[in-house]
Amino acid sequence: MGRYVIRRLLQMIPVFIGTTLLIFLMVNVMGDPTAALCGDKACDPATQAALREQFNLDKPLVQQYLIYLGNIFQGDFGTAFNGDSVADLMLRAYPVTIKLTFVAIVFEIVIGIGLGVITGLRRGKPIDTGVLVLTLVVISVPTFVTGLVAQLLFGMQWGIVKPSVAYEAPLAELILPGLVLASVSLAYVTRLTRTSVAENARSDYVRTAVAKGLPRRRIIWRHLLRNSLIPVVTFIGTDIGALMGGAIVTERIFNIRGVGYQLYQGILHQSSPTVVGFVTVLVIVFLLANLIVDLLYAVLDPRIRYA
Amino acid sequence: MRLGLRTGALAAALVLAVPWLASCGATATESGVVRAKWGDPQNPLEPANTNEVNGGKVLDMIFRGLKIYNPDTAEPEYAVAKSISSDDAQNFKVTLKDGWKFADGTKVTSQSFVDAWNYAAYLPNAQIGADFFGYIDGYDKLHPVKGKPSAKKLSGLKVVDDLHFTIKLNQKFSLFPDMLGYAAFSPLPKKFFTDHDEWLEKPFGNGPYAVTDYERGGRMKLRLNDQYNGTKPRNKGVDLLVYTDDNTAYTDVVAGQLDVTDAVPAEQLSNLHKDIDNRYINTPAGIIQTLMFPMYDKEWDTADALKVRRGISLAINREQITDKIFQKTRIPAKDWTSPVLRDEGGYNPDICGDRCEYNPKKAKQLIDEGGGFPGGKLVLSYNADTGNHKQWIDAICNSVNRVMGNSKACVGNPVGTFADFRTQIQSGKFSGPFRSGWQMDYPLIQNFLQPVYTTGAPSNDGKWSDKEFDALINKANADPDPKSAIKDFQDSERILAEQLPAIPLWYQNGTAVYGTRVHDVKLNPFSVPVFEEMTVDD
C-alpha cells in the first residue's frame, strides 16, 4: 500500500511538469500581455521594454518557464500584473471554492445517490420514469442557463435568497449556487447509481442475503449499496477536480470570489502568473483526488489490493 | 454500527451548521456607506500607473491634485493649487494652498508633487503613464527612448519653498495647467517612497477617502479621510465590490444588494427592470469610438482610397445603430472630440458635418469611383473578449453591405484577446480598418487629437502622418491664448475631416443604475460615479 502510494506520487511529477508547461505555452500564445496594459493606447516603447524586463517577458520562453518552475518550488507563485501576490489570491479563493465544491458534493451524494437507489429499486415505476426524464432535462440544459434561471426565480422573483453571494461567502448563501454547480453531475450520479443498483439487485449475493432473511434495510445498505458504489465513487472523485475548475460559470453568475472568479479575471487581464498558478494548483487537486479515489476502491472492495 | 452511523450523521450536521450559524449577521450593510460595483484594477494603484476606469475610480477618491475637473461641466478648477501662472506658456509658477495634508497627517508640499512626478517619469519604475510627463523639461534624460536613464530628477521642476514650485516645459503648451487635474499628476506622501510595499497594501493620499481594508481581487473599503481639506463627502464611505459579470451587478442593484453599478449590460437596457423606475443615468462622457484605417498600408493611402474612406463613412447608418444596438447610450459622432468639451472647449459638430451622415447613394458612388475596397473586401477587425464589439461591427457591415448591394462586401474579423488585438495593431498586421476608441485623460481638445493623430503619437495606430496637421497642433499648443489655441485645434481637426484617417462613429455615454437606498447619484464626464456627493438613507 505504502509503496503504491509513493509510486503514484512519483508518477505525478511528469504529469505536473507536462501540464504546467502546456498551460504556460497556451497563455503565452495569447499575445504579448504588456500590449494590453496600456489600454487603447500603445505604451511608449521604453516603458513597454521596462515592463517586459520586470516580468521576465524579455527572456526566451523556456527560460521563463524554468524561472517560473523554480519559483514555484520555493513556494513563490509570482505576482499578477497589477501587483497582487498570486499566492495571496489563492489563499483567499481556494477556501471559498472548496466550500462551494463541498456543498455541491454533499448534494451529489445525498440527492444523487438517494434518487439513484430509489429509482434503481423501483425500475419501470412512475417515479423511475419521472426521475429519468428530469435528469435528462438537467443534463441537457447548460449550467449557465440553470444558474441564471435559478438566480432570477429565487433571487429576484420570489426573493427567497440573495441573487449574489456576499463577500464572506457564508455557507447558507452557497446552497443555491452549490445546487446549480452540482446539477449536471448530480443527474449523472443518479443515473450511474440507478444502473449499478438495478444490476446488483439481481445478483446472487443479494438473493442469498434475502434468502437468509436479513432485514431489507441491511441488505440495501451493507450488501447492495456497498457494491454498487464503486463506479459512483470514481465519478464523484474525478468530479471534485472538475467542479473546482468548472465553477467558473457558477462563480461568475453568483459573484462568488473563488477560483473560477479569479481565473476569469486573470484571463481577462491576461495575467499569466494568475492563470498558470491557479491551474497548476487545480492540476494538483485533480491528481490527488484521483489517488484518493483509487485508494477508496480498496476500502469498498476488499478484493482490490495495492502493492 | 447503527448507532455509529447516526452519531456520524449528527456530527456531520453539526459541522455543517457551525459555519452556517456563524455567518449570520456577517453581511449586514453598514449605515451611511455606499456599495458600488467595481472591477479588479489592471495595474498597481500608483497614480501614474493607472489608466483604466477601475483603478481611476479609487485614485479619484483618495487623491486630490493641483486641479480638479468639475463633475458637472468638466471645467478644470483649482484644488490643491492656489494658482498656476505663466507669462510665456512654457514656464509655470505653481502656488499651493496651505493646510492640505495626507491621510497619515504629513503635509502636502511642493516636494510631494515634484517627487511624485520624478518617480512617474523615471524609466525603471515602468509607469505606464510616464509619457504624460513628456512635456516637462529633462524628461528624455529620465526616460530615454533607448538605453539607461542618465538622471533621476526632471530638470524642469524646481522647488522654491513648501508652497511654491516652478515647471519648465520643453515646448510651449498654454493648456498645460488644465492637464494637471489628471490623476497621474497627484502628489505622493513620503511613505510611498520609503515603504512602497506597505503603501501599496493600503494606498492613501490627500483625497476625501482613505482605504481602510483592501482584499485583493475582491473588495475595497474606503472611509472618510479626516485629514481632508476639501468639502466633506455626504456619506460615511464607499465599499467597492468586484463583480466579474455586469449582469450580476445589475441584478444585485434591482434586489437591493448593491447601490450603484456603472456598467449596465446592453441587453438589460432595452428592457430595464420595472423596479429600476427612473433610477437610470445616461449622460455624455469623454469617450469617442472610431474606425481607424491602416494608413501604413499603401493600398489605403492613395487618392482613390480616400474616396473609399469617405464612402465608408457615408455608408454607416450611425443613427440606427446607436438607437437599436446601444439604446441611445451612444450618440452619432460629428467630430473627433466629445460633447463633454462643450462649445467653449472646442466641441464642434459641424466639423465632420455631412461627411459623417448616412448617405447610401453617394456612399456607393464614392466607393465605386475609388475602385472598390482595397483587397476587394472590407474586413473590420476588433477584439472579441470584452465590450460586445461584435454586435456593432456586424451592424456596420450590414449597413455597408446594404449600400453596396452585396452581402459579402464587408465582414468582421474577431481577434481572441485584447492583448493579441493590440499586438497585431502595433505590428501593423491589419490590412483593413479596425475598431478604435479614445477615452479622454483630461477634458481638453488637445487630448483628443495630439496623442491619436500626430505623427508617431502613442495612439496613432493607423500611422497616419500629415505635416500640416502636426504643424497646426504645435501652433495651437504654443498659443498663449487658450481661446485661439482651441481655434487652431479645430483647424487641425478639419484636416482630419478632409483626410479621414479615422471615421468618427459615436460618442459613448456613461450609464449607471442605482438602488433606492442612495440619492444624488451622478456620473462625471469620465463616466465615474461622483461618490462624494451621494447620500445614503438610514
Coordinates of C-alpha atoms in Angstrom, one line a residue, chain B residues 174-492:
Chain B
S174 CA -0.6 77.0 -22.9
L175 CA -3.3 74.5 -21.9
F176 CA -0.8 72.5 -19.7
P177 CA -2.2 73.7 -16.4
D178 CA -5.6 72.3 -17.3
M179 CA -3.9 68.9 -17.8
L180 CA -2.9 68.8 -14.1
G181 CA -6.3 67.5 -12.8
Y182 CA -5.4 64.1 -14.3
A183 CA -4.7 61.5 -11.6
A184 CA -1.2 60.9 -12.8
F185 CA -0.2 64.3 -11.5
S186 CA -1.3 63.6 -7.9
P187 CA 1.1 64.3 -5.0
L188 CA 2.6 61.4 -3.1
P189 CA 3.3 61.1 0.6
K190 CA 6.8 60.2 1.9
K191 CA 5.7 56.7 2.8
F192 CA 5.1 55.9 -0.9
F193 CA 8.9 56.2 -1.5
T194 CA 10.2 54.9 1.9
D195 CA 7.8 52.0 2.3
H196 CA 6.5 51.3 -1.1
D197 CA 5.1 47.8 -0.5
E198 CA 3.3 48.8 2.6
W199 CA 1.8 51.8 0.9
L200 CA 0.5 49.6 -1.9
E201 CA -1.1 47.3 0.6
K202 CA -3.3 50.2 1.7
P203 CA -2.8 53.2 -0.6
F204 CA -3.5 56.6 0.8
G205 CA -3.3 60.2 -0.4
N206 CA -4.8 63.6 0.3
G207 CA -8.3 62.9 -1.1
P208 CA -11.7 62.7 0.6
Y209 CA -11.5 59.0 1.3
A210 CA -8.8 56.6 2.6
V211 CA -8.6 52.9 2.1
T212 CA -9.3 51.0 5.4
D213 CA -9.4 47.5 4.0
Y214 CA -8.3 46.1 0.7
E215 CA -8.9 42.4 -0.1
R216 CA -7.1 41.9 -3.4
G217 CA -9.2 40.9 -6.3
G218 CA -12.4 41.2 -4.2
R219 CA -13.3 44.2 -2.2
M220 CA -12.0 47.6 -1.1
K221 CA -13.4 49.6 1.8
L222 CA -13.0 53.3 1.8
R223 CA -13.9 55.5 4.7
L224 CA -13.6 59.3 5.3
N225 CA -10.2 60.7 5.5
D226 CA -10.3 63.1 8.5
Q227 CA -7.3 65.0 7.2
Y228 CA -9.1 66.0 4.1
N229 CA -9.0 69.7 3.4
G230 CA -11.9 70.0 0.9
T231 CA -15.7 69.7 1.2
K232 CA -16.6 66.7 3.3
P233 CA -18.3 63.8 1.4
R234 CA -22.0 63.5 2.1
N235 CA -21.7 59.8 3.1
K236 CA -19.6 57.8 5.5
G237 CA -17.7 55.8 3.0
V238 CA -17.8 53.6 0.0
D239 CA -17.4 49.8 -0.4
L240 CA -16.2 48.8 -3.8
L241 CA -17.1 45.2 -4.6
V242 CA -15.6 43.4 -7.6
Y243 CA -18.1 41.8 -10.0
T244 CA -16.9 39.8 -12.9
D245 CA -20.3 39.8 -14.5
D246 CA -22.2 43.0 -15.3
N247 CA -25.5 41.2 -15.3
T248 CA -25.0 40.0 -11.7
A249 CA -24.2 43.6 -10.6
Y250 CA -27.3 44.8 -12.3
T251 CA -29.4 42.0 -10.7
D252 CA -27.9 42.9 -7.3
V253 CA -28.9 46.6 -7.7
V254 CA -32.5 45.5 -8.5
A255 CA -32.6 43.3 -5.5
G256 CA -31.1 45.9 -3.2
Q257 CA -27.8 44.1 -2.6
L258 CA -25.8 46.8 -4.3
D259 CA -26.3 50.6 -4.5
V260 CA -24.6 51.6 -7.7
T261 CA -23.4 49.9 -10.9
D262 CA -21.8 51.9 -13.7
A263 CA -21.7 49.0 -16.1
V264 CA -25.2 48.3 -17.4
P265 CA -25.3 45.5 -19.9
A266 CA -26.8 46.4 -23.2
E267 CA -29.3 43.5 -23.1
Q268 CA -30.7 45.0 -19.8
L269 CA -31.0 48.5 -21.3
S270 CA -33.7 47.5 -23.8
N271 CA -35.8 46.2 -21.0
L272 CA -34.9 48.0 -17.8
H273 CA -36.4 46.2 -14.8
K274 CA -39.6 47.7 -13.6
D275 CA -38.0 48.1 -10.2
I276 CA -35.4 50.5 -11.5
D277 CA -38.1 53.2 -12.3
N278 CA -36.1 56.2 -13.3
R279 CA -33.0 55.4 -11.3
Y280 CA -31.1 55.1 -14.5
I281 CA -28.4 57.6 -15.7
N282 CA -27.3 58.1 -19.2
T283 CA -25.0 61.1 -19.6
P284 CA -22.3 62.1 -22.0
A285 CA -18.8 61.0 -21.2
G286 CA -15.5 61.9 -22.8
I287 CA -15.3 58.7 -25.0
I288 CA -15.4 58.5 -28.7
Q289 CA -15.3 55.5 -30.9
T290 CA -13.8 55.5 -34.3
L291 CA -13.0 53.1 -37.2
M292 CA -9.3 53.6 -37.9
F293 CA -7.7 52.9 -41.2
P294 CA -4.3 51.2 -41.7
M295 CA -2.6 54.2 -43.3
Y296 CA 0.7 52.3 -43.1
D297 CA -0.8 50.1 -45.8
K298 CA 0.0 51.6 -49.2
E299 CA -3.3 50.5 -50.6
W300 CA -5.2 52.6 -48.1
D301 CA -3.0 55.7 -48.6
T302 CA -4.0 56.7 -52.2
A303 CA -6.2 59.3 -53.7
D304 CA -8.6 56.6 -54.7
A305 CA -8.6 55.1 -51.2
L306 CA -9.6 58.5 -49.8
K307 CA -12.8 58.3 -51.9
V308 CA -13.4 54.8 -50.5
R309 CA -12.8 56.0 -46.9
R310 CA -15.3 58.8 -47.5
G311 CA -17.7 56.3 -49.0
I312 CA -17.5 54.0 -46.0
S313 CA -18.2 56.9 -43.6
L314 CA -21.4 57.7 -45.6
A315 CA -22.4 54.0 -45.7
I316 CA -22.7 53.7 -42.0
N317 CA -26.1 54.3 -40.6
R318 CA -25.0 55.7 -37.2
E319 CA -28.4 56.8 -36.1
Q320 CA -29.9 53.4 -36.5
I321 CA -27.1 51.5 -34.8
T322 CA -27.0 53.9 -31.8
D323 CA -30.7 53.5 -31.4
K324 CA -31.2 49.8 -31.9
I325 CA -28.0 48.3 -30.5
F326 CA -26.9 50.9 -28.0
Q327 CA -30.4 52.0 -26.8
K328 CA -29.3 55.7 -27.2
T329 CA -26.4 55.2 -24.8
R330 CA -24.2 56.4 -27.7
I331 CA -24.7 59.5 -29.9
P332 CA -23.8 59.6 -33.6
A333 CA -20.4 61.4 -33.8
K334 CA -20.0 64.6 -35.8
D335 CA -16.4 65.4 -34.9
W336 CA -13.3 63.8 -33.4
T337 CA -13.8 65.1 -29.8
S338 CA -16.6 64.8 -27.4
P339 CA -19.7 66.9 -26.4
V340 CA -18.4 67.0 -22.8
L341 CA -15.9 69.6 -24.0
R342 CA -18.8 71.8 -24.9
D343 CA -18.5 74.6 -27.5
E344 CA -16.1 76.6 -25.3
G345 CA -13.8 73.6 -25.1
G346 CA -13.7 73.0 -28.8
Y347 CA -16.5 70.6 -29.5
N348 CA -18.0 71.4 -32.9
P349 CA -20.5 69.1 -34.6
D350 CA -20.1 70.9 -37.9
I351 CA -16.5 69.7 -38.5
C352 CA -17.4 66.3 -39.9
G353 CA -20.8 67.5 -40.9
D354 CA -22.4 65.7 -43.8
R355 CA -19.3 63.6 -44.2
C356 CA -20.4 61.7 -41.1
E357 CA -24.0 61.3 -42.2
Y358 CA -25.7 58.3 -43.7
N359 CA -26.0 58.8 -47.5
P360 CA -26.2 55.4 -49.2
K361 CA -26.4 56.7 -52.8
K362 CA -23.3 58.9 -52.5
A363 CA -21.5 56.2 -50.5
K364 CA -21.8 53.6 -53.2
Q365 CA -20.9 56.2 -55.9
L366 CA -17.7 57.2 -54.0
I367 CA -16.6 53.6 -53.2
D368 CA -17.1 52.6 -56.9
E369 CA -15.3 55.7 -58.1
G370 CA -12.4 54.8 -55.8
G371 CA -12.2 51.3 -57.3
G372 CA -13.9 49.4 -54.5
F373 CA -12.4 48.3 -51.2
P374 CA -8.6 47.7 -51.3
G375 CA -8.2 43.9 -51.3
G376 CA -11.7 43.5 -52.7
K377 CA -13.4 43.2 -49.4
L378 CA -13.8 45.4 -46.3
V379 CA -12.5 43.5 -43.2
L380 CA -13.2 45.1 -39.9
S381 CA -11.0 43.9 -37.0
Y382 CA -12.0 44.0 -33.3
N383 CA -11.3 42.2 -30.1
A384 CA -14.0 39.7 -29.1
D385 CA -13.2 39.2 -25.4
T386 CA -14.7 42.3 -24.0
G387 CA -17.1 45.1 -24.8
N388 CA -19.6 43.3 -27.1
H389 CA -18.0 44.8 -30.1
K390 CA -19.3 42.0 -32.4
Q391 CA -22.8 43.4 -32.4
W392 CA -22.0 46.8 -33.7
I393 CA -19.2 45.7 -36.1
D394 CA -21.8 43.3 -37.6
A395 CA -24.3 46.1 -37.8
I396 CA -21.8 48.4 -39.6
C397 CA -21.1 45.5 -42.0
N398 CA -24.8 45.0 -42.6
S399 CA -25.1 48.7 -43.3
V400 CA -22.2 48.7 -45.8
N401 CA -23.5 45.5 -47.4
R402 CA -26.9 47.0 -48.0
V403 CA -25.3 50.1 -49.5
M404 CA -23.1 48.0 -51.8
G405 CA -25.9 45.6 -52.6
N406 CA -23.5 42.7 -51.8
S407 CA -24.0 40.6 -48.8
K408 CA -20.3 39.7 -48.7
A409 CA -18.7 43.1 -49.2
C410 CA -17.9 43.6 -45.5
V411 CA -17.0 41.1 -42.8
G412 CA -15.9 41.3 -39.2
N413 CA -12.6 39.9 -38.1
P414 CA -12.7 39.0 -34.4
V415 CA -9.4 38.7 -32.5
G416 CA -9.5 36.5 -29.4
T417 CA -8.0 38.7 -26.8
F418 CA -7.4 42.4 -26.3
A419 CA -3.7 41.9 -25.9
D420 CA -3.5 40.0 -29.1
F421 CA -5.5 42.7 -30.8
R422 CA -3.1 45.4 -29.5
T423 CA -0.1 43.3 -30.6
Q424 CA -1.4 42.9 -34.1
I425 CA -2.2 46.6 -34.3
Q426 CA 1.3 47.6 -33.1
S427 CA 3.0 45.3 -35.6
G428 CA 0.8 46.7 -38.4
K429 CA -0.8 43.3 -39.2
F430 CA -4.3 44.5 -40.1
S431 CA -4.9 45.3 -43.8
G432 CA -8.3 46.7 -43.2
P433 CA -9.9 49.2 -40.7
F434 CA -10.0 48.3 -37.1
R435 CA -12.0 49.3 -34.0
S436 CA -10.5 52.2 -32.1
G437 CA -11.7 54.0 -29.0
W438 CA -10.4 57.0 -27.2
Q439 CA -11.3 57.8 -23.6
M440 CA -10.1 61.2 -22.6
D441 CA -7.5 61.5 -19.8
Y442 CA -8.3 65.2 -19.2
P443 CA -11.1 67.3 -20.8
L444 CA -9.0 69.2 -23.3
I445 CA -9.5 69.1 -27.1
Q446 CA -5.7 68.6 -27.3
N447 CA -6.1 65.2 -25.6
F448 CA -8.5 64.0 -28.3
L449 CA -6.1 65.0 -31.1
Q450 CA -2.4 65.1 -30.3
P451 CA -2.0 61.6 -28.8
V452 CA -4.1 60.0 -31.5
Y453 CA -3.3 61.7 -34.8
T454 CA 0.1 63.4 -34.7
T455 CA 3.0 61.7 -36.4
G456 CA 4.4 58.9 -34.3
A457 CA 1.9 59.5 -31.4
P458 CA 1.4 56.6 -29.0
S459 CA -2.2 56.0 -30.1
N460 CA -1.7 56.8 -33.8
D461 CA -2.4 53.1 -34.6
G462 CA -3.0 53.8 -38.3
K463 CA 0.4 55.5 -38.5
W464 CA -1.3 58.4 -40.4
S465 CA 1.0 61.3 -40.9
D466 CA 0.3 64.8 -42.1
K467 CA 2.8 67.7 -41.8
E468 CA 0.1 70.4 -41.9
F469 CA -1.8 68.7 -39.1
D470 CA 1.3 68.4 -37.0
A471 CA 2.2 72.0 -37.6
L472 CA -1.3 73.2 -36.6
I473 CA -1.2 71.1 -33.3
N474 CA 2.2 72.6 -32.4
K475 CA 0.9 76.1 -33.2
A476 CA -2.1 75.5 -31.1
N477 CA 0.0 74.3 -28.2
A478 CA 2.2 77.3 -28.4
D479 CA -0.6 79.8 -28.5
P480 CA -0.6 81.6 -25.1
D481 CA -4.3 82.4 -25.5
P482 CA -6.3 79.3 -24.8
K483 CA -9.2 80.6 -26.9
S484 CA -7.3 81.0 -30.1
A485 CA -5.5 77.8 -29.3
I486 CA -8.8 75.9 -29.5
K487 CA -9.5 77.5 -32.9
D488 CA -6.2 76.1 -34.1
F489 CA -7.0 72.7 -32.8
Q490 CA -10.3 72.8 -34.6
D491 CA -8.5 73.8 -37.8
S492 CA -6.3 70.7 -37.4

